[in-house]
Short mmCIF file of C-alpha atoms (C1' of nucleotides) in Angstrom, two decimals:
data_model
loop_
_atom_site.label_atom_id
_atom_site.label_comp_id
_atom_site.label_asym_id
_atom_site.label_seq_id
_atom_site.Cartn_x
_atom_site.Cartn_y
_atom_site.Cartn_z
CA MET A 650 145.61 197.50 130.24
CA SER A 651 145.75 194.09 128.60
CA ARG A 652 144.91 193.46 124.97
CA ALA A 653 141.35 192.21 124.45
CA ILE A 654 140.51 190.37 121.25
CA ALA A 655 137.00 189.05 120.68
CA LEU A 656 135.96 186.40 118.20
CA VAL A 657 132.28 186.68 117.30
CA ASP A 658 130.77 183.89 115.24
CA VAL A 659 127.36 182.74 114.09
CA ASN A 660 126.26 179.44 115.61
CA ASN A 661 125.60 176.72 113.00
CA CYS A 662 125.73 179.53 110.46
CA TYR A 663 124.02 178.03 107.41
CA VAL A 664 121.30 176.31 109.43
CA SER A 665 120.65 179.51 111.37
CA CYS A 666 120.35 181.50 108.13
CA GLU A 667 117.81 179.01 106.75
CA ARG A 668 115.82 179.27 109.99
CA VAL A 669 115.54 183.03 109.69
CA PHE A 670 113.54 182.56 106.50
CA ASN A 671 111.73 179.40 107.52
CA PRO A 672 110.89 179.53 111.24
CA LYS A 673 109.28 176.09 111.01
CA LEU A 674 112.84 174.72 111.06
CA ILE A 675 113.46 176.10 114.54
CA GLY A 676 113.81 173.36 117.13
CA LYS A 677 113.97 170.64 114.47
CA PRO A 678 117.05 168.68 113.43
CA VAL A 679 118.39 170.32 110.25
CA VAL A 680 121.45 169.78 108.04
CA VAL A 681 122.65 171.82 105.09
CA LEU A 682 124.32 169.81 102.33
CA SER A 683 127.22 170.68 100.04
CA ASN A 684 127.08 170.79 96.23
CA ASN A 685 125.46 167.74 94.64
CA ASP A 686 124.01 167.18 98.13
CA GLY A 687 127.23 165.31 98.87
CA CYS A 688 128.17 166.09 102.46
CA ALA A 689 126.73 167.73 105.56
CA VAL A 690 128.37 171.16 105.85
CA ALA A 691 126.20 172.59 108.63
CA ARG A 692 124.29 170.90 111.43
CA SER A 693 121.78 172.18 113.94
CA ALA A 694 122.33 171.45 117.64
CA GLU A 695 119.77 168.62 117.42
CA VAL A 696 121.77 166.95 114.65
CA LYS A 697 125.08 167.38 116.48
CA ALA A 698 123.47 165.71 119.49
CA LEU A 699 122.83 162.64 117.32
CA GLY A 700 126.59 162.33 116.82
CA ILE A 701 126.58 163.33 113.17
CA LYS A 702 129.97 164.78 112.36
CA MET A 703 130.87 167.72 110.15
CA GLY A 704 131.48 166.76 106.53
CA VAL A 705 130.04 163.24 106.60
CA PRO A 706 128.66 162.02 103.28
CA TRP A 707 124.90 162.32 103.15
CA PHE A 708 124.36 158.77 101.88
CA GLN A 709 125.99 157.41 105.04
CA ILE A 710 123.50 159.11 107.34
CA LYS A 711 120.38 158.91 105.18
CA ASP A 712 118.85 156.08 107.22
CA LEU A 713 119.62 157.73 110.54
CA ALA A 714 118.18 160.96 109.16
CA LYS A 715 114.93 159.26 108.20
CA GLN A 716 114.70 157.66 111.60
CA HIS A 717 115.05 160.98 113.43
CA GLY A 718 113.17 163.17 110.97
CA ILE A 719 116.26 165.20 110.01
CA ILE A 720 115.46 167.88 107.44
CA ALA A 721 118.16 168.16 104.76
CA LEU A 722 118.53 171.34 102.72
CA SER A 723 120.66 172.10 99.69
CA SER A 724 122.99 175.03 100.30
CA ASN A 725 122.13 178.57 99.21
CA TYR A 726 125.37 180.53 99.34
CA THR A 727 123.86 183.74 98.00
CA LEU A 728 121.57 183.86 101.01
CA TYR A 729 124.39 183.14 103.47
CA ALA A 730 126.59 185.84 101.94
CA GLU A 731 123.82 188.39 102.30
CA MET A 732 123.21 187.46 105.95
CA SER A 733 126.95 187.63 106.55
CA ASN A 734 127.10 191.20 105.22
CA ARG A 735 124.37 192.26 107.63
CA PHE A 736 126.08 190.51 110.54
CA MET A 737 129.42 192.22 109.83
CA SER A 738 127.71 195.55 109.39
CA ILE A 739 126.10 195.38 112.85
CA LEU A 740 129.50 194.57 114.37
CA GLY A 741 130.77 197.66 112.54
CA ASP A 742 128.50 199.75 114.79
CA TYR A 743 130.51 198.68 117.83
CA VAL A 744 134.10 199.22 116.66
CA THR A 745 136.06 201.31 114.18
CA PRO A 746 137.01 199.78 110.80
CA ASP A 747 140.60 199.16 111.92
CA GLU A 748 139.38 197.28 114.98
CA ARG A 749 137.47 194.72 112.89
CA GLU A 750 138.82 191.78 110.87
CA ILE A 751 136.33 189.80 108.82
CA TYR A 752 137.85 186.36 109.07
CA SER A 753 135.31 184.19 107.28
CA ILE A 754 131.67 184.19 106.24
CA ASP A 755 130.56 183.65 109.85
CA GLU A 756 133.48 184.83 111.97
CA CYS A 757 134.85 188.22 112.91
CA PHE A 758 137.71 189.32 115.18
CA LEU A 759 137.27 192.58 117.08
CA ASP A 760 139.94 194.48 118.99
CA LEU A 761 138.15 195.67 122.13
CA THR A 762 141.28 196.77 124.02
CA THR A 763 140.31 200.42 124.31
CA TYR A 764 136.69 199.67 125.19
CA GLN A 765 137.66 198.15 128.53
CA ARG A 766 137.99 201.63 130.01
CA LEU A 767 134.41 202.54 129.19
CA PHE A 768 132.59 199.25 129.30
CA ASP A 769 132.47 195.88 130.93
CA LEU A 770 133.43 193.75 127.93
CA THR A 771 131.11 190.91 128.83
CA SER A 772 128.06 193.18 128.90
CA TYR A 773 129.30 195.07 125.83
CA THR A 774 129.44 191.86 123.80
CA GLN A 775 126.20 190.55 125.32
CA ASP A 776 124.62 193.69 123.90
CA MET A 777 126.04 192.78 120.47
CA ARG A 778 124.59 189.29 120.72
CA GLN A 779 121.17 190.59 121.56
CA ARG A 780 121.16 193.22 118.86
CA ILE A 781 122.26 190.74 116.18
CA ASN A 782 119.59 188.32 117.27
CA LYS A 783 116.89 190.97 117.37
CA TRP A 784 117.77 192.68 114.09
CA ILE A 785 118.63 189.77 111.81
CA GLY A 786 117.64 186.70 113.81
CA LEU A 787 121.06 185.02 114.01
CA PRO A 788 122.41 183.43 117.23
CA VAL A 789 126.07 184.27 117.90
CA SER A 790 128.76 183.36 120.42
CA VAL A 791 131.66 185.48 121.66
CA GLY A 792 135.08 184.49 122.97
CA ILE A 793 137.43 187.07 124.48
CA GLY A 794 141.16 186.59 125.05
CA THR A 795 144.45 188.46 124.83
CA THR A 796 145.34 186.75 121.53
CA LYS A 797 143.41 185.44 118.54
CA THR A 798 144.14 181.84 119.47
CA GLN A 799 142.84 182.44 123.00
CA ALA A 800 139.74 184.17 121.62
CA LYS A 801 139.09 181.12 119.44
CA LEU A 802 139.38 178.83 122.44
CA MET A 803 137.13 181.06 124.57
CA ASN A 804 134.58 181.03 121.76
CA HIS A 805 134.62 177.25 121.91
CA TRP A 806 133.99 177.37 125.67
CA ALA A 807 131.20 179.92 125.21
CA LYS A 808 129.37 177.34 123.10
CA LYS A 809 130.27 174.34 125.19
CA PHE A 810 129.37 175.59 128.67
CA PRO A 811 125.80 176.96 128.96
CA GLN A 812 126.62 178.93 132.12
CA PHE A 813 128.52 181.48 130.01
CA ASN A 814 125.33 182.42 128.19
CA GLY A 815 127.20 182.84 124.92
CA VAL A 816 130.08 185.04 126.07
CA CYS A 817 133.29 183.62 127.53
CA ASN A 818 135.94 186.10 128.66
CA ILE A 819 139.34 184.83 129.78
CA LEU A 820 140.13 188.21 131.36
CA GLU A 821 137.47 187.52 133.99
CA MET A 822 138.73 184.05 134.85
CA ASP A 823 141.32 183.20 137.50
CA ALA A 824 144.35 181.13 136.61
CA PRO A 825 143.30 177.88 138.36
CA THR A 826 139.93 177.93 136.61
CA ILE A 827 141.56 178.48 133.23
CA HIS A 828 143.99 175.65 133.90
CA ARG A 829 141.23 173.28 135.00
CA ARG A 830 139.17 173.95 131.89
CA MET A 831 142.24 173.61 129.66
CA GLN A 832 142.89 170.21 131.20
CA LYS A 833 139.41 169.15 130.14
CA THR A 834 139.66 170.45 126.59
CA PRO A 835 141.25 168.15 123.98
CA VAL A 836 144.17 169.66 122.11
CA ASN A 837 142.52 169.32 118.70
CA GLU A 838 140.13 172.13 119.65
CA VAL A 839 143.04 174.56 119.35
CA TRP A 840 143.09 176.75 116.23
CA GLY A 841 145.78 175.37 113.92
CA ILE A 842 145.98 171.89 115.43
CA GLY A 843 144.50 169.46 112.94
CA ARG A 844 144.24 165.69 112.70
CA GLN A 845 147.88 164.90 111.92
CA GLN A 846 149.32 167.21 114.56
CA THR A 847 146.90 165.83 117.16
CA LYS A 848 148.26 162.35 116.45
CA ALA A 849 151.88 163.47 116.62
CA LEU A 850 151.24 165.41 119.84
CA ALA A 851 149.49 162.43 121.45
CA ALA A 852 152.59 160.34 120.79
CA MET A 853 154.49 162.84 122.94
CA GLY A 854 151.88 162.69 125.68
CA ILE A 855 150.32 166.04 124.79
CA VAL A 856 146.57 165.49 124.68
CA THR A 857 144.89 168.48 126.36
CA VAL A 858 145.10 172.22 125.79
CA ALA A 859 146.76 172.48 129.22
CA ASP A 860 149.51 170.08 128.07
CA LEU A 861 150.17 172.11 124.94
CA THR A 862 150.12 175.45 126.77
CA ALA A 863 152.69 174.11 129.24
CA SER A 864 155.08 172.97 126.50
CA ASP A 865 158.15 174.94 125.40
CA PRO A 866 157.33 176.87 122.22
CA HIS A 867 160.96 176.90 121.04
CA VAL A 868 161.49 173.19 121.45
CA MET A 869 158.13 172.51 119.78
CA GLN A 870 158.94 174.87 116.94
CA LYS A 871 162.05 172.84 116.15
CA ARG A 872 160.18 169.55 116.48
CA PHE A 873 157.15 170.66 114.41
CA SER A 874 157.05 174.02 112.66
CA VAL A 875 157.09 177.75 113.14
CA VAL A 876 153.29 177.68 113.15
CA MET A 877 153.24 175.28 116.11
CA GLY A 878 155.60 177.56 118.05
CA ARG A 879 153.34 180.53 117.47
CA THR A 880 150.21 178.61 118.45
CA ILE A 881 151.74 177.71 121.82
CA GLN A 882 152.86 181.27 122.47
CA GLU A 883 149.44 182.59 121.61
CA LEU A 884 147.86 180.15 124.07
CA GLN A 885 150.27 181.51 126.68
CA GLY A 886 149.07 185.03 125.91
CA ILE A 887 152.04 186.13 123.77
CA VAL A 888 150.84 187.91 120.63
CA CYS A 889 152.00 186.37 117.34
CA TYR A 890 149.06 187.23 115.12
CA GLU A 891 147.94 190.83 114.81
CA LEU A 892 144.48 191.87 113.74
CA GLU A 893 144.37 192.32 109.95
CA PRO A 894 141.55 194.73 109.22
CA LEU A 895 142.41 195.07 105.51
CA GLN A 896 141.54 191.99 103.50
CA PRO A 897 144.72 191.04 101.66
CA THR A 898 143.99 190.59 97.96
CA ARG A 899 143.82 186.93 97.21
CA LYS A 900 146.62 185.14 95.44
CA GLN A 901 144.67 182.62 93.45
CA ILE A 902 141.15 181.91 92.27
CA VAL A 903 139.91 178.36 92.12
CA SER A 904 136.81 177.09 90.37
CA SER A 905 136.14 173.37 90.54
CA ARG A 906 133.30 170.95 90.93
CA SER A 907 132.62 167.26 91.28
CA PHE A 908 130.39 165.72 88.64
CA GLY A 909 127.11 164.11 89.53
CA GLU A 910 127.96 161.27 87.15
CA LEU A 911 131.22 159.84 85.90
CA ILE A 912 132.54 161.29 82.65
CA THR A 913 134.58 159.32 80.16
CA THR A 914 134.88 161.58 77.10
CA ILE A 915 136.56 164.93 76.57
CA GLU A 916 133.59 166.95 75.35
CA PRO A 917 131.65 167.23 78.62
CA LEU A 918 134.96 167.97 80.39
CA ARG A 919 135.59 170.78 77.91
CA GLN A 920 132.17 172.24 78.67
CA ALA A 921 132.76 172.01 82.41
CA ILE A 922 136.19 173.65 82.13
CA CYS A 923 134.67 176.40 80.01
CA HIS A 924 132.15 177.04 82.76
CA TYR A 925 134.84 177.17 85.47
CA VAL A 926 136.96 179.61 83.45
CA ARG A 927 134.00 181.94 83.10
CA ASN A 928 133.27 181.66 86.80
CA ALA A 929 136.90 182.36 87.75
CA VAL A 930 137.26 185.27 85.32
CA THR A 931 134.13 186.88 86.76
CA LYS A 932 135.77 186.82 90.19
CA LEU A 933 139.07 188.00 88.72
CA ARG A 934 137.42 191.06 87.19
CA ALA A 935 135.42 191.78 90.32
CA ASP A 936 138.78 191.95 92.13
CA GLY A 937 140.16 194.26 89.46
CA SER A 938 143.00 191.81 88.87
CA VAL A 939 144.73 190.07 86.00
CA CYS A 940 146.41 186.65 86.09
CA SER A 941 149.66 185.31 84.65
CA LEU A 942 149.12 181.61 85.15
CA ILE A 943 146.23 179.33 84.40
CA SER A 944 146.13 175.70 85.55
CA VAL A 945 143.69 172.98 84.67
CA TYR A 946 143.30 169.61 86.35
CA ILE A 947 141.13 166.54 85.93
CA ARG A 948 140.86 163.56 88.23
CA THR A 949 139.13 160.25 88.77
CA ASN A 950 137.11 159.38 91.89
CA HIS A 951 139.75 158.74 94.56
CA PHE A 952 137.19 157.12 96.84
CA ARG A 953 136.80 154.27 94.38
CA GLU A 954 140.08 152.57 95.18
CA GLN A 955 139.19 149.57 93.03
CA ASP A 956 139.17 151.76 89.90
CA PRO A 957 142.28 152.83 87.98
CA GLN A 958 143.24 156.29 89.22
CA TYR A 959 144.39 159.27 87.21
CA TYR A 960 145.22 162.79 88.27
CA LYS A 961 146.88 165.29 86.02
CA SER A 962 147.27 169.03 86.01
CA VAL A 963 149.03 171.42 83.72
CA SER A 964 149.79 175.11 83.91
CA ILE A 965 150.22 177.64 81.16
CA ARG A 966 152.15 180.79 81.84
CA LEU A 967 151.04 183.94 80.10
CA HIS A 968 153.56 186.34 78.68
CA THR A 969 151.26 189.22 79.52
CA PRO A 970 148.81 189.10 82.43
CA THR A 971 145.22 189.12 81.32
CA ASP A 972 141.57 188.90 82.30
CA ASP A 973 140.52 188.04 78.75
CA LEU A 974 137.85 185.35 78.85
CA LEU A 975 138.31 184.13 75.29
CA LEU A 976 142.06 183.82 75.61
CA LEU A 977 141.87 182.04 78.95
CA ASN A 978 139.21 179.73 77.61
CA ALA A 979 141.32 178.84 74.60
CA LEU A 980 144.32 178.14 76.83
CA ALA A 981 142.24 176.04 79.21
CA THR A 982 140.89 173.96 76.34
CA GLN A 983 144.42 173.45 75.05
CA ALA A 984 145.53 172.44 78.54
CA LEU A 985 142.68 169.96 78.81
CA GLN A 986 143.63 168.33 75.51
CA GLU A 987 147.15 167.94 76.82
CA ILE A 988 146.15 166.12 80.00
CA PHE A 989 143.09 164.16 78.89
CA LYS A 990 143.56 160.43 78.66
CA ALA A 991 140.82 158.13 77.45
CA GLY A 992 139.90 155.06 79.46
CA PHE A 993 139.23 156.69 82.82
CA ASN A 994 136.07 157.67 84.67
CA TYR A 995 136.46 161.33 85.53
CA LYS A 996 134.80 162.67 88.67
CA LYS A 997 136.17 166.14 89.11
CA ALA A 998 137.83 168.96 87.20
CA GLY A 999 138.98 172.44 88.06
CA VAL A 1000 140.62 175.63 86.90
CA MET A 1001 143.00 177.80 88.90
CA LEU A 1002 144.06 181.34 88.07
CA SER A 1003 147.18 182.47 89.91
CA ASP A 1004 149.99 185.02 89.95
CA LEU A 1005 147.29 187.65 90.35
CA LYS A 1006 148.14 191.33 90.13
CA PRO A 1007 146.07 194.50 90.25
CA ALA A 1008 145.21 195.29 86.64
CA ASN A 1009 146.12 198.96 86.90
CA GLN A 1010 149.68 198.33 88.08
CA VAL A 1011 150.75 196.15 85.23
CA THR A 1012 152.75 197.32 82.25
CA GLN A 1013 155.22 195.61 79.93
CA ASP A 1014 158.95 195.65 80.01
CA LEU A 1015 161.08 195.67 76.90
CA PHE A 1016 160.76 191.91 76.51
CA GLY A 1017 156.99 192.11 76.44
CA ASN A 1018 156.73 190.62 79.91
CA ALA A 1019 154.44 192.19 82.43
CA VAL A 1020 156.06 194.01 85.27
CA THR A 1021 154.55 196.00 88.06
CA ASP A 1022 155.29 199.70 88.25
CA GLU A 1023 157.40 199.10 91.31
CA LYS A 1024 159.58 196.50 89.59
CA ARG A 1025 159.97 198.58 86.48
CA GLU A 1026 161.14 201.52 88.49
CA ARG A 1027 163.76 199.37 90.18
CA LEU A 1028 164.92 198.08 86.81
CA ILE A 1029 165.31 201.60 85.49
CA HIS A 1030 167.27 202.67 88.55
CA ALA A 1031 169.52 199.68 88.19
CA ILE A 1032 170.22 200.44 84.57
CA GLU A 1033 170.97 204.05 85.40
CA ALA A 1034 173.42 202.87 88.01
CA VAL A 1035 175.09 200.58 85.47
CA VAL A 1036 175.43 203.40 82.97
CA GLU A 1037 176.92 205.65 85.59
CA ARG A 1038 179.45 203.07 86.67
CA PHE A 1039 180.34 201.24 83.46
CA GLY A 1040 179.00 203.34 80.60
CA LYS A 1041 176.26 202.55 78.10
CA SER A 1042 178.13 199.78 76.35
CA HIS A 1043 177.88 197.52 79.39
CA ILE A 1044 174.11 197.50 79.75
CA ASN A 1045 173.01 193.89 79.94
CA LEU A 1046 170.86 191.96 82.33
CA GLY A 1047 173.83 190.29 83.96
CA THR A 1048 175.28 193.63 84.99
CA VAL A 1049 171.87 194.82 86.09
CA LYS A 1050 171.67 191.78 88.31
CA LYS A 1051 174.92 192.76 89.97
CA VAL A 1052 173.26 196.01 90.94
CA ILE A 1053 170.02 194.39 92.10
CA PRO A 1054 170.96 190.88 93.22
CA ASP A 1055 167.35 189.73 93.66
CA TRP A 1056 166.20 190.93 90.26
CA GLU A 1057 164.17 188.21 88.55
CA MET A 1058 165.96 186.96 85.46
CA LYS A 1059 163.24 184.63 84.30
CA THR A 1060 163.07 186.17 80.85
CA ALA A 1061 166.76 185.75 80.18
CA ASN A 1062 166.55 182.35 78.54
CA ARG A 1063 163.75 183.13 76.10
CA SER A 1064 164.56 186.66 75.12
CA PRO A 1065 167.66 188.56 74.09
CA ASN A 1066 169.93 188.66 77.06
CA TYR A 1067 171.63 191.83 75.97
CA LEU A 1068 170.00 195.17 75.53
CA THR A 1069 171.03 196.65 72.21
CA SER A 1070 170.67 200.29 73.01
CA TRP A 1071 169.61 202.77 75.60
CA GLU A 1072 166.44 203.38 73.56
CA ASP A 1073 165.30 199.82 74.31
CA LEU A 1074 164.68 200.73 77.91
CA PRO A 1075 161.11 200.75 79.11
CA LEU A 1076 159.42 204.09 78.96
CA VAL A 1077 158.45 205.86 82.12
CA THR A 1078 154.91 207.12 81.86
"C1'" DT B 817 125.55 153.51 93.99
"C1'" DC B 818 126.02 157.83 96.57
"C1'" DT B 819 131.99 161.16 99.49
"C1'" DG B 820 132.02 169.74 98.79
"C1'" DG B 821 134.46 173.90 97.43
"C1'" DG B 822 137.64 177.68 98.16
"C1'" DG B 823 141.56 179.26 100.30
"C1'" DT B 824 146.85 179.63 102.47
"C1'" DC B 825 151.47 178.04 103.29
"C1'" DC B 826 155.20 174.81 102.88
"C1'" DT B 827 158.32 171.15 100.85
"C1'" DA B 828 160.66 168.33 97.45
"C1'" DG B 829 162.32 166.50 93.16
"C1'" DG B 830 163.23 166.86 88.25
"C1'" DA B 831 164.03 169.56 84.00
"C1'" DC B 832 166.41 173.07 82.26
"C1'" DC B 833 169.36 177.17 81.93
"C1'" DC B 834 173.64 179.99 82.72
"C1'" DT C 1196 184.88 167.55 76.59
"C1'" DC C 1197 184.19 167.39 81.47
"C1'" DT C 1198 182.96 169.49 85.83
"C1'" DG C 1199 180.17 172.03 89.52
"C1'" DG C 1200 177.13 175.49 91.58
"C1'" DG C 1201 173.29 178.43 91.45
"C1'" DG C 1202 169.01 179.61 89.94
"C1'" DT C 1203 163.98 179.24 88.07
"C1'" DC C 1204 159.96 176.80 86.85
"C1'" DC C 1205 156.84 173.07 87.03
"C1'" DT C 1206 154.39 169.33 89.22
"C1'" DA C 1207 152.91 167.01 93.09
"C1'" DG C 1208 151.49 166.53 97.56
"C1'" DG C 1209 150.64 167.52 102.51
"C1'" DA C 1210 149.06 170.26 106.29
"C1'" DC C 1211 145.82 173.51 107.96
"C1'" DC C 1212 141.52 176.70 107.87
"C1'" DC C 1213 136.30 177.78 107.08
#
DNA sequence: TCTGGGGTCCTAGGACCC
DNA sequence: TCTGGGGTCCTAGGACCC
């Protein structure tokens, strides 16, 4: 029995969500705009038909929009998140938790391998589509393949060819048909192939999905990257990416925003940064994490090439990981003062919290640095091994490092390199 | 005049330390 | 005093994704 991975996604997600609550928008050309109403981030089918691309600045299409009666809405992410929860929860009725990977706000991978025995997968997923539409009013498409990359491609076909009626299943297609459709699909539709790669591939004569699928993954991996090699294998049906049902905890939290107007002085920047820190710390605490590094950046408007440009960021490392708002705010303000330069028109600023760790796993080592329980245990074992081999008088970080070669020595240059006594060792709680 | 925000992964060079 | 190698950290930037 072959593996069967489905990708279910909401068509024109943000526009569809808005239509659920305002049915007058149905059948009309609608766009949803980003913050500051800057760019189009979602387009209805009617708008796509006018040739308006994803992410175009609103001011560039304003005239066209007027001409065709396009309705522009500011985004409402709280609403979209709520609709997303309901969508994912309905999918949860069809599979077990470890057969579902929530990939983004509007996309979900499902492992349907075992369901092939009991159901026809096309009708099974058609049932999902209908239920989602009936219960929460969202239109969805389904692509089914043996790998995630194939499922993504099938999802694209499900939208592109009306005869599929929203579900495209590669397992039901014969090889010549697949090949013919791949020949007609441009290579940039493949998951992981962006603008730059498309250009580089075109220079080698690879322009369609069929071309890429026929290429040698090992040769291409050397020429491009390991990611490219995997993408090709996945297109060929060789699994490189497993389903990841458990959301990995994120590694950084970013809070940033463009300003509606240009800023020249430090005070409004300070207020903005203060706001971003609060925003990021709220997320940090919701995750139950603490951070060890805070970065702040400010920049001018890079679209205004005629203006003098400035971009500067600075990071501050914390001795002890924290989620303390006041402390992080003070550090961010200090960072801002370091990088601020008068004489520029600032357009954007941001704060990044990184080196995140679960708050409950963090303790301090004898230098006052935070270590996870796991690391501390390894340190203690190493020291015990040193004592056993060389005796107590030889306990120093250098010897410890001989026992654990990959032990991080980053504290060695700021703190005493030598332990003075056995009693200095971290306590085991 | 007006051009989003939040992520991941990878690479490279310079400063600095042992 | 001169030399080299190995390592970390920081900054910057590029590529991709939604």
